[in-house]
Structures are given as C-alpha cells and as structure tokens.
XYZ file of N, CA and C in Angstrom:
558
model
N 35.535 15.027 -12.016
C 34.743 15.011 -10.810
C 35.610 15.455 -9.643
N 35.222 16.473 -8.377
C 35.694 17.034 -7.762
C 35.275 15.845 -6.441
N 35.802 15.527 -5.648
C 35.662 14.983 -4.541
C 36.223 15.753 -3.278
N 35.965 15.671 -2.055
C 36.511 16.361 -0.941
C 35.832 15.085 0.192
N 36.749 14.876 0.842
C 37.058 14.558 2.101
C 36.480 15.236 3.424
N 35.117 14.057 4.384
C 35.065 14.745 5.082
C 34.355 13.863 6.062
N 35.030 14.501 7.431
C 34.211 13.479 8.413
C 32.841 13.554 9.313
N 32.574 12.693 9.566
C 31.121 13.075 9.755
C 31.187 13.005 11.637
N 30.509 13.751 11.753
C 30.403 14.244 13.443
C 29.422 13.868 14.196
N 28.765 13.383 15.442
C 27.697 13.692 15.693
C 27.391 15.332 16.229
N 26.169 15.782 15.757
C 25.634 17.123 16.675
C 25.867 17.164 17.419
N 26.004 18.736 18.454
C 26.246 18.805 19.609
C 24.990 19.097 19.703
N 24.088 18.922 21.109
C 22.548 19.029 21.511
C 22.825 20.024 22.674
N 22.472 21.383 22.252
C 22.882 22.457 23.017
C 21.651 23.047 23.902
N 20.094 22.009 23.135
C 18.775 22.536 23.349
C 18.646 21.468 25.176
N 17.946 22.527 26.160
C 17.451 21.549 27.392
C 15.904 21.087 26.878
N 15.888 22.004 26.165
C 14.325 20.856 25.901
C 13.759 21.494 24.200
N 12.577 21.196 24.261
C 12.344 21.871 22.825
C 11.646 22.765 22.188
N 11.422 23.837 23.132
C 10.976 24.980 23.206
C 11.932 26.031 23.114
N 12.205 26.507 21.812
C 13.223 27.280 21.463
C 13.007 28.729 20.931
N 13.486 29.885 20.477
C 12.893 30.389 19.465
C 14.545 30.628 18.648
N 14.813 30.613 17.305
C 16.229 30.901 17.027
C 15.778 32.205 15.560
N 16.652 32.720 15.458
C 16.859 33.382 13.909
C 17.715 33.295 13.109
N 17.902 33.009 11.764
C 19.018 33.376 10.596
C 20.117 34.402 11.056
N 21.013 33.876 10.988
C 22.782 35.101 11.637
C 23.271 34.302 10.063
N 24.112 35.520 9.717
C 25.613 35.128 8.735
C 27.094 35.451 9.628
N 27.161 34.221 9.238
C 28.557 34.019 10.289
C 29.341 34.619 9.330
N 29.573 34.726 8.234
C 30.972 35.067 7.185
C 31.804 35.810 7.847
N 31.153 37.065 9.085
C 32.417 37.833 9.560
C 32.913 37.074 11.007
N 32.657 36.196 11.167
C 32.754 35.317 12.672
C 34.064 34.752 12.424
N 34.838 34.715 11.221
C 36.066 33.543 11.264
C 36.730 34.065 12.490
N 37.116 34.661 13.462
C 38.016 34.711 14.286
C 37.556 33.925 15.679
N 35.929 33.525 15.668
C 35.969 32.215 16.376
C 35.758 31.484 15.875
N 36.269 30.545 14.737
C 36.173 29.445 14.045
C 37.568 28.938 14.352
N 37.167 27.648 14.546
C 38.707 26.752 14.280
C 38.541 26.197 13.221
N 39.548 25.863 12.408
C 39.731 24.771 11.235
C 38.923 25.016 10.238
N 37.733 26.745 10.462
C 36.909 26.778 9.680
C 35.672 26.401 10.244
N 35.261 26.051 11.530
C 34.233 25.619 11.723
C 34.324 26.619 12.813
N 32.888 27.052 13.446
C 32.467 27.413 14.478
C 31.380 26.386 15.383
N 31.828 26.202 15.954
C 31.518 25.180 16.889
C 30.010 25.620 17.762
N 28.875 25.016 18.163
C 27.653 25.067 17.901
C 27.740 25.017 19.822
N 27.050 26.071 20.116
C 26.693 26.687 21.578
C 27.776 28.231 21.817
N 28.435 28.208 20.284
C 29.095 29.671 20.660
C 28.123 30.423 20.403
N 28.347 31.655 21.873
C 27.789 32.675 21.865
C 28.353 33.708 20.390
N 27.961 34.329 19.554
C 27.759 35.218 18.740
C 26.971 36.701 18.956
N 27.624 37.512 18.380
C 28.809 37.816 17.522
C 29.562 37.394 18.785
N 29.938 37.541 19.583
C 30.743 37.807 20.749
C 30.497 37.340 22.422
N 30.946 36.784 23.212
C 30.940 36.377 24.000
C 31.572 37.443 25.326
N 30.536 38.823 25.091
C 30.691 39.832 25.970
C 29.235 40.337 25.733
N 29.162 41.862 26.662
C 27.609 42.375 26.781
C 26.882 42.802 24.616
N 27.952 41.821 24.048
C 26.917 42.473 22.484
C 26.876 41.055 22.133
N 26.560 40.402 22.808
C 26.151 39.074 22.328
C 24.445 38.714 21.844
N 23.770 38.360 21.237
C 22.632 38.102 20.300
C 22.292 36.718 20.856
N 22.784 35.657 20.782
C 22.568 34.431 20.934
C 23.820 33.186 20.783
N 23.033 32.229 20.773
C 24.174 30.705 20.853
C 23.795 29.986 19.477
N 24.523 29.670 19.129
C 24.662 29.297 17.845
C 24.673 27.560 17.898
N 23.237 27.227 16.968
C 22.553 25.876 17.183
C 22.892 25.147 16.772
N 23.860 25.086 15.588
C 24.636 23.834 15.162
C 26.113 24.271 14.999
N 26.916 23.359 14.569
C 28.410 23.872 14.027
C 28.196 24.684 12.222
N 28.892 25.654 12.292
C 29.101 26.024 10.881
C 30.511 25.850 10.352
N 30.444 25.424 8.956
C 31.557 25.640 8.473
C 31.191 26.571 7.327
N 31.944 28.089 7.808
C 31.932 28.751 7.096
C 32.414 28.724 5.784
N 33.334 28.390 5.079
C 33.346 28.205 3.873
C 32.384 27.410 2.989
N 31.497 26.517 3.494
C 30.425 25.712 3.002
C 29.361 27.037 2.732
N 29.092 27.088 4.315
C 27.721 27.615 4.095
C 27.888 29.212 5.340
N 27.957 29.932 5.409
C 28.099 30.343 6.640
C 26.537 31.172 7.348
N 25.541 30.491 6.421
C 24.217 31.078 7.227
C 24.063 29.848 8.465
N 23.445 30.763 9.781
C 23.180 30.032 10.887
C 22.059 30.152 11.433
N 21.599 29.187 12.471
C 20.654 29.229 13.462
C 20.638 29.713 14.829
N 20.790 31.083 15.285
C 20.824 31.493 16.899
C 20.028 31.270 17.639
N 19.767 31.114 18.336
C 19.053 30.535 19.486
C 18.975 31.930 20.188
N 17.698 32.427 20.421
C 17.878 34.052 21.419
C 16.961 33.465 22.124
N 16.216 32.702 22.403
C 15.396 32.423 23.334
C 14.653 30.844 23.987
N 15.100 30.685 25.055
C 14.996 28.671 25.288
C 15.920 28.426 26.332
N 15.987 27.348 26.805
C 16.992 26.792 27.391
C 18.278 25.810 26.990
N 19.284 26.649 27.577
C 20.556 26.048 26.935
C 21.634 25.402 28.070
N 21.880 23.988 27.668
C 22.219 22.756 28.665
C 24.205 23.683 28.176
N 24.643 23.829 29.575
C 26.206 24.591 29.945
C 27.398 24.004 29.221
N 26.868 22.605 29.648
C 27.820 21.770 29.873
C 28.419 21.261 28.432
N 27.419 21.522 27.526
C 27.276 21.553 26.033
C 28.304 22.667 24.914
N 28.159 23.774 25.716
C 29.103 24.810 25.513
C 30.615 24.975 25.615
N 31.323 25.362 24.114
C 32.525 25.354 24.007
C 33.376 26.020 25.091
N 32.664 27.007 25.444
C 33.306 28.037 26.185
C 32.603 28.496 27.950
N 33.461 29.031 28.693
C 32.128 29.691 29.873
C 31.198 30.585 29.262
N 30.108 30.993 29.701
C 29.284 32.518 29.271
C 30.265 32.798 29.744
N 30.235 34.424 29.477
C 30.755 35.407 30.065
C 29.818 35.978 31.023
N 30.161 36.950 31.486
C 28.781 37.745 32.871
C 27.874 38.631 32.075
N 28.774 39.357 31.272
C 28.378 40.403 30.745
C 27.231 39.703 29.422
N 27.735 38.582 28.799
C 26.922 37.699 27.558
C 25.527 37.370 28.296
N 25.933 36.609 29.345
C 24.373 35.774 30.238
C 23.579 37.234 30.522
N 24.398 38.545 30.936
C 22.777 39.802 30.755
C 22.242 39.892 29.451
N 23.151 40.119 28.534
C 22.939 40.583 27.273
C 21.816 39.528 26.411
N 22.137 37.993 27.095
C 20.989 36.889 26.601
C 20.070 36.929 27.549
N 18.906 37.557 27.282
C 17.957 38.113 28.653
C 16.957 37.045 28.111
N 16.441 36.621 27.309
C 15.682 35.050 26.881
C 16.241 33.829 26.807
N 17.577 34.028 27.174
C 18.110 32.693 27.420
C 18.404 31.879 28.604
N 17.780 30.651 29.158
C 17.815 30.519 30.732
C 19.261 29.372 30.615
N 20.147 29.420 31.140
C 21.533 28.384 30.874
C 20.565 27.900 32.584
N 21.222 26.135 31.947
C 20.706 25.163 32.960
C 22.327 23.822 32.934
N 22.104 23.511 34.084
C 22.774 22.255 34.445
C 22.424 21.125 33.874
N 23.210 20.103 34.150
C 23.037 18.694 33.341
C 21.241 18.206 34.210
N 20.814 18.678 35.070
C 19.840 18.223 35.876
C 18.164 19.498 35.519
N 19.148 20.097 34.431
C 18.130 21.501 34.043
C 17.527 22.166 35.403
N 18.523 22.467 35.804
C 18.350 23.623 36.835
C 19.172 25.029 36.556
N 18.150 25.868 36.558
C 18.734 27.072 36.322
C 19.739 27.952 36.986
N 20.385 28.626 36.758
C 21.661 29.253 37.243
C 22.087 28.703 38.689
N 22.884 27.191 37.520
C 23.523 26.667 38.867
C 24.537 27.191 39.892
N 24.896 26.435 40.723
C 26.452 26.895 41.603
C 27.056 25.706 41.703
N 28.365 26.230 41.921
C 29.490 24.857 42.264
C 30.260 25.035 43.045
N 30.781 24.600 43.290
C 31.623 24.693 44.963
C 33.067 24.605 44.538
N 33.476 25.146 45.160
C 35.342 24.781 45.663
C 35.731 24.187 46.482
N 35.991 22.832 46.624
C 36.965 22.257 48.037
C 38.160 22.151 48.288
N 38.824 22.736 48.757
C 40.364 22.547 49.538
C 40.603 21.455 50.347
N 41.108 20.616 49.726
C 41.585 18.802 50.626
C 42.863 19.214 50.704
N 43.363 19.172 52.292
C 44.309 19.089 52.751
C 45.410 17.541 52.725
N 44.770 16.866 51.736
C 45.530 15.549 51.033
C 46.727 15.272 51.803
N 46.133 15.072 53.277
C 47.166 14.166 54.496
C 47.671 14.997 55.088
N 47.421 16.326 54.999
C 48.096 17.414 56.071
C 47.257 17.781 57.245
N 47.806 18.587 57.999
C 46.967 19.165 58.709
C 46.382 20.844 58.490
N 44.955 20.828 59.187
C 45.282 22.441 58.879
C 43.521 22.159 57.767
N 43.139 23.575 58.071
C 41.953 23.913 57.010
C 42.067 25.216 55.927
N 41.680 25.130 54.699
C 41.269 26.242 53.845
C 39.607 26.260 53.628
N 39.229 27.168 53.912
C 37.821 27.087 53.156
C 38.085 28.409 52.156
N 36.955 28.349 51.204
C 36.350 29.429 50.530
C 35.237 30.070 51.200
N 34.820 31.038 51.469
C 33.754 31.842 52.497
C 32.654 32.221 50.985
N 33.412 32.456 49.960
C 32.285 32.784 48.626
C 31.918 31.487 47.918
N 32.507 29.753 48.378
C 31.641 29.114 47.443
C 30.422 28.946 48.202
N 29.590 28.527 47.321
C 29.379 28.025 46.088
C 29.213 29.274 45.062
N 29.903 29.241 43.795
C 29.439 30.291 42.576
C 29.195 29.631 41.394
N 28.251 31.296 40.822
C 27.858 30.842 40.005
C 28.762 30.207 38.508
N 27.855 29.481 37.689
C 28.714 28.851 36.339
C 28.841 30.349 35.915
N 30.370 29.891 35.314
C 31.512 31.081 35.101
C 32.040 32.063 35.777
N 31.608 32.096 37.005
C 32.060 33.168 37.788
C 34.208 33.039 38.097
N 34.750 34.383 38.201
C 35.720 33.957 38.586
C 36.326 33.546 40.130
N 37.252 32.414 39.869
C 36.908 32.096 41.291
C 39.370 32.611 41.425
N 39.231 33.305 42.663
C 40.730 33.251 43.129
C 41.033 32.415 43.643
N 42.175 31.629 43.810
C 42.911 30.440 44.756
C 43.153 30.858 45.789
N 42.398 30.114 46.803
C 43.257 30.538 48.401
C 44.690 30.040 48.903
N 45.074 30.415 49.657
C 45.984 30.611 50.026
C 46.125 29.492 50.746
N 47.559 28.757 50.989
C 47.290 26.641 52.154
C 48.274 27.416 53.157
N 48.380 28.937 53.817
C 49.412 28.395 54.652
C 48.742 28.120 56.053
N 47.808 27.782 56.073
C 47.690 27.316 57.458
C 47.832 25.574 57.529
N 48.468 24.995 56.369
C 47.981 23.372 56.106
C 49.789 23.607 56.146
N 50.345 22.379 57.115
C 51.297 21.302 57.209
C 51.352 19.989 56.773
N 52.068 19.920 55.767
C 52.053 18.322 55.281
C 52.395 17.464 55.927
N 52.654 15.866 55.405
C 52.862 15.104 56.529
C 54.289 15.109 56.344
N 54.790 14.629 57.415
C 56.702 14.727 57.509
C 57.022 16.298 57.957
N 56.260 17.066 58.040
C 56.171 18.376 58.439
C 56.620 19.445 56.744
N 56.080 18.862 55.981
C 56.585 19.089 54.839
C 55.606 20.921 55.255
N 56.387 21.574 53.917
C 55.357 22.941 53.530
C 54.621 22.645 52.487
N 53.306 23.514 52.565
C 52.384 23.949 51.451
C 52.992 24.275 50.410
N 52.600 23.611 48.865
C 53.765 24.616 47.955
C 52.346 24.625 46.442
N 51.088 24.119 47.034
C 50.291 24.610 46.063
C 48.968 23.983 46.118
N 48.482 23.926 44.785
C 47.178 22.987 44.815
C 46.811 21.923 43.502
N 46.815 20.539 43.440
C 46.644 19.908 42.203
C 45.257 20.083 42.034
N 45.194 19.237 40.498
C 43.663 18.758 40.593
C 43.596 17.275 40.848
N 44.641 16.584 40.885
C 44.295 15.002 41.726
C 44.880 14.939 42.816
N 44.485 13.897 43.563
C 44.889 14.059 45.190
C 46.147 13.117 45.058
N 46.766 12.197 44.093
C 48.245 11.425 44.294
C 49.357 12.536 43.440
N 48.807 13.556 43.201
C 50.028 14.658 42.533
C 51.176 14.491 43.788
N 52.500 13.929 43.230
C 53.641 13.871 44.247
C 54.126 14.742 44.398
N 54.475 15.851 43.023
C 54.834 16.916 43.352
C 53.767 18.158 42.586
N 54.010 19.593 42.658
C 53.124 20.225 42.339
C 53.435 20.629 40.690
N 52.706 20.410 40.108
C 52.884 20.805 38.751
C 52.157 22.275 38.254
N 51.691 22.357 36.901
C 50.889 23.860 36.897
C 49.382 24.551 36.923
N 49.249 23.244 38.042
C 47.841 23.318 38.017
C 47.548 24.997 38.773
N 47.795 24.890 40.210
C 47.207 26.293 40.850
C 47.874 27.037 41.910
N 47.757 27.869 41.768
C 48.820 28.786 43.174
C 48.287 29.660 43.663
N 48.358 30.108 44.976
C 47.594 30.831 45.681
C 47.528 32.278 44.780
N 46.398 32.528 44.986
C 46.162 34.189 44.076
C 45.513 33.756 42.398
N 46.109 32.383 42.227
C 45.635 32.193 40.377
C 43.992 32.492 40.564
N 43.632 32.694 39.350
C 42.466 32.595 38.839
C 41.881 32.122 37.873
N 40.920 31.233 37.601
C 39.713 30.180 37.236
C 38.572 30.651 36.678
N 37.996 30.225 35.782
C 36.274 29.978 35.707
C 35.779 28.975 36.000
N 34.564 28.929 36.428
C 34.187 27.335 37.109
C 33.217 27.250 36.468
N 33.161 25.951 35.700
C 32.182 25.131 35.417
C 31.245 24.087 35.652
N 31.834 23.876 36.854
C 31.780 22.329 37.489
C 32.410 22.598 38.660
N 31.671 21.418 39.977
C 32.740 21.086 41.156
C 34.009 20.764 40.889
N 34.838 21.390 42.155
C 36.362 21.381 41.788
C 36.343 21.099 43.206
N 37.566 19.999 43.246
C 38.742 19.757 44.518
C 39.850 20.189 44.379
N 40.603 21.078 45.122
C 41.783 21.092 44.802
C 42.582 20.122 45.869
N 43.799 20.030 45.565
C 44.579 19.164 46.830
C 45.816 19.317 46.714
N 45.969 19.657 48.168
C 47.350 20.343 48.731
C 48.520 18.967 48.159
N 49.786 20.169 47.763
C 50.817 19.275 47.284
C 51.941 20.233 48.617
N 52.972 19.328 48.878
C 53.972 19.438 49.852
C 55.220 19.181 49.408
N 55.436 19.918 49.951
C 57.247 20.026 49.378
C 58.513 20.159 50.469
C-alpha cells in the first residue's frame, strides 16, 4: 500500500459573489508559476500580462491533477489574490470586475507621508491610485527631524529608530492597500 502525506488547507474564496462564468484550462505547462507544485488559486493565467485568459478558481497541484477552473467572467475580491493584476492583465480580463474587501469596483488607495515628529510636509499630488498601479517614493527633503536631525528615508512603522530597507526617495511600489510611510532621521 502506497501512502502519501498531505495537508489539508482551507480554500482561498477568490469569488465577490456568485455569479461567475469559469472554463476548463490545463495547467501542465503553468509549472513556472507553481510553487512546491501548486499554483495557487486567484493566479491570473497563462500569464499575468496583456495574454492573460482568466484567474484561476482553486489551487492546483499539478502533478495530481493539473485540469482547472478559470474564472473569465464575475467578480473577483483583490485582496484574495497572490499577486497585483498587472495593467496590461486587468484590460486583457475585460469580464472580469476586481473589487475591494467592501466590493467596490476599481478601488484607490492613498499614500501618506507622516513626518513622524519632524517638521515640514510631503504630499503625493497623484494619490489616490489605482490597485496595482505603480506608485514612486517622494522625496522628505523639505522635512527636519527633531534635534534638527536630516531626512534619511521612509519606514513602514512610525517607531523605526533607524531606517532600514523599507523605502527611498525615487523607489518604486505596487499598491494594494493604504500605505503610511514615516520619516526616519538620522
């Protein structure tokens, strides 16, 4: 008797509601987005650029089984998803409406710059954007720390003592979600 080892998962629920339409895909040539053998369930397929088909409704493990369920048409909750869309994927899924945790359609999210005890303002003039858009880091030199310290970056928590590798003016991001950044001083 052959036995194999295996753990059991809950589903990921990639559906906003239950009005779907999906079709049969063979993943067999997909292993290069599989981890561990599995492809993980809200990946866009084949590809996560403008030749994308749909989102893929459960996890596969290709060596089991590698026929799937795509999803080309319905609403699909973001936040559920392994990955950002891409720009070029969200045209190419022209029946697919991506929604927020509140099922609102093509949300936005904001960027805030907390000057975390300095003086001095950054804004962004382009937030709010859309989910996945790329967003650039602005620039803190108009922000003085306290002790007259300098700007030397941006965390993602506001007690970062010193700056680690979170962000530097010019980096670039996809956004999924509201973001704070907060000025670190040096």
């Amino acid at each position: 008797m052959k036995c194999r080892e295996r753990k059991a998962v809950s589903p990921v629920e990639i559906l906003a509601n239950d009005h779907f339409t999906a079709i049969p895909y063979d993943c067999s040539e997909l292993t290069g987005l599989a981890s561990d053998g599995v492809i993980k369930a809200g990946t866009i397929v084949p590809s996560n650029d403008a030749n994308a088909i749909g989102v893929l409704l459960y996890d596969v493990t290709i060596d089991e089984n590698p026929n799937a369920a795509v999803v080309v048409h319905g609403f699909i909750k973001l936040s559920a998803l392994p990955e950002a869309v891409a720009a070029a994927a969200k045209t190419a899924l022209k029946g697919i409406t991506f929604v927020d945790d509140e099922q609102n359609p093509n949300p936005m999210f904001t960027v805030t710059y907390d000057a975390n005890g300095g003086t001095g303002e950054v804004t962004d003039s382009s937030s709010p954007y859309a989910y996945g858009a790329e967003v650039t880091v602005k620039a803190g030199s108009t922000l003085t720390g306290p002790d007259s310290k300098t700007f030397s970056g941006w965390a993602l928590t506001k007690d970062a003592a010193v700056k680690n590798d979170d962000y530097d003016p010019s980096d670039k991001f996809t956004i999924t979600s509201n973001i704070t950044l907060y000025a670190v001083y040096a």
